Amino acid sequence: MNKKKLVFSGVQPTGNLHLGNYLGALKNFVSLQKEMNCIYCVVDLHAITVFQSPNELKNNVLETVASFLATGLSPDKSIIFNQSSVSGHAELAWILNCVSRIGWLNRMTQFKDKAGSDKEKASVGLYIYPNLMAADILLYKATHVPVGADQKQHLELSRDIAQKFNNDFGCKDFFPLPEPLISKNISRVMSLRDGTKKMSKSEESDYSRINLKDSAEEINKKIKKAKSDSEQIPGDLKSLEKKPEALNLINIYSELSKTSLDKVLNEMSGKEYSFLKKKLTDLLISEITPVGNEIKKLLDDKAHLEKILKKGKEKANIIAEENLKIIREKVGLI
Ligand code: TYM
């Protein structure tokens, strides 16, 4: 068995990336590229599981590449490309649609959340989306997948699909069982308006999230308006259990300041939340606004971004085709 480590992850091009994507995924992408071979994909085929305006989609793909680069990904160290440019993703997804079980998909909580109350009206693509995600990873025989906690269930399904393929076609260890790499400190950044929901691009209110392209003024306004608590900051975590918005702000602060939660609580115990908010705003402005400015700068040269995608596609396609050739043989496709 080839035990070489390979990292794969994807991000949907559905508009502005936010602090959740940044802390839950992108920052890890960047640190992993220093030590492993990494493939990072703008997953446009996933995005179209809900309707996207074609022009916006094109722009959003380029903006996502710009965000990758602005946070520190390098096309010299990692393979950066968009999913639809390597047709192997769709081909393997079909094969895996035939391996994956309806019962498995029925358990996916993200489909239930995204489809809402009227599941009959959701696209078939949205339902089988986790199979495509498994195909993304297995097409490259990736071993490690950095994601936020919201993708954990999809990763478990990818492992089940890999295992069933290996069993069904008598090729033990052919697909590695991909391991999720989920940040221990902050695996789920929550909405600034409702600490029980994750920060998300699809949340209606822009005040629920910090976008990577937000100006210093916007960040300041959003953190000022963020829900916290009328009581003073407690000195222990237990007292924050029923205060998810306050806990979320403290978590974000702890992550950005690289200080443990206990230490933060020690420092801030007895202070008003306005004190924390001021410090958090300063940290966010110094870390996020340079990223946003770089994204805007990179977007001025779309040809450069397209060139990076093209190069990445060529590299990705070589690995994909090599693996697909063997996969087709295993399945019995001539
Ligand atoms: P997507 O585009 O919704 O999010 C991209 C990455 O950001 C993480 N993330 C968060 N992390 C912490 N807190 C949050 N509030 C938050 N919001 C988003 C996500 O966990 C993800 O890592 N299905 C995937 C994309 C995908 C993929 C793949 C990922 C397609 N194929 C193969 C890994 C491997 C998605 O929709 O992510």
mmCIF file of C-alpha atoms in Angstrom, residues 17 21-22 25-36 38 40 63-80 212 287-288 290-292 294-295 298 308:
data_model
loop_
_atom_site.group_PDB
_atom_site.id
_atom_site.type_symbol
_atom_site.label_atom_id
_atom_site.label_comp_id
_atom_site.label_asym_id
_atom_site.label_seq_id
_atom_site.Cartn_x
_atom_site.Cartn_y
_atom_site.Cartn_z
ATOM 1 C CA LEU A 17 -15.679 33.832 2.362
ATOM 2 C CA ASN A 21 -13.986 29.566 6.511
ATOM 3 C CA TYR A 22 -10.796 31.345 7.500
ATOM 4 C CA ALA A 25 -10.325 25.779 7.058
ATOM 5 C CA LEU A 26 -8.097 28.241 5.203
ATOM 6 C CA LYS A 27 -5.585 28.831 7.977
ATOM 7 C CA ASN A 28 -5.079 25.091 8.283
ATOM 8 C CA PHE A 29 -4.731 24.748 4.519
ATOM 9 C CA VAL A 30 -1.851 27.197 4.643
ATOM 10 C CA SER A 31 0.008 25.515 7.487
ATOM 11 C CA LEU A 32 -0.423 22.064 5.907
ATOM 12 C CA GLN A 33 1.128 23.113 2.596
ATOM 13 C CA LYS A 34 4.422 23.550 4.456
ATOM 14 C CA GLU A 35 4.632 19.876 5.393
ATOM 15 C CA MET A 36 2.539 17.803 2.968
ATOM 16 C CA CYS A 38 -1.779 19.478 -0.851
ATOM 17 C CA TYR A 40 -7.098 22.661 -2.821
ATOM 18 C CA GLU A 63 -12.786 35.379 -5.888
ATOM 19 C CA THR A 64 -12.344 32.100 -4.037
ATOM 20 C CA VAL A 65 -8.980 31.550 -5.745
ATOM 21 C CA ALA A 66 -8.028 35.104 -4.787
ATOM 22 C CA SER A 67 -9.006 34.311 -1.182
ATOM 23 C CA PHE A 68 -6.863 31.169 -1.244
ATOM 24 C CA LEU A 69 -3.856 33.195 -2.379
ATOM 25 C CA ALA A 70 -4.535 36.122 -0.061
ATOM 26 C CA THR A 71 -4.538 33.867 2.990
ATOM 27 C CA GLY A 72 -1.176 32.416 1.984
ATOM 28 C CA LEU A 73 -1.729 29.446 -0.320
ATOM 29 C CA SER A 74 0.880 29.250 -3.031
ATOM 30 C CA PRO A 75 0.398 27.633 -6.455
ATOM 31 C CA ASP A 76 4.049 26.587 -6.268
ATOM 32 C CA LYS A 77 3.452 24.558 -3.135
ATOM 33 C CA SER A 78 -0.143 23.384 -3.563
ATOM 34 C CA ILE A 79 -2.310 22.360 -6.493
ATOM 35 C CA ILE A 80 -5.079 24.955 -6.814
ATOM 36 C CA LEU A 212 -12.818 38.513 4.614
ATOM 37 C CA GLU A 287 -5.574 40.044 10.743
ATOM 38 C CA ILE A 288 -8.536 40.235 8.354
ATOM 39 C CA PRO A 290 -4.895 42.877 4.974
ATOM 40 C CA VAL A 291 -6.399 39.630 3.618
ATOM 41 C CA GLY A 292 -9.412 41.527 2.259
ATOM 42 C CA GLU A 294 -5.088 41.466 -0.992
ATOM 43 C CA ILE A 295 -8.223 39.723 -2.339
ATOM 44 C CA LEU A 298 -5.736 40.049 -6.848
ATOM 45 C CA ILE A 308 -3.246 29.643 -11.816
#
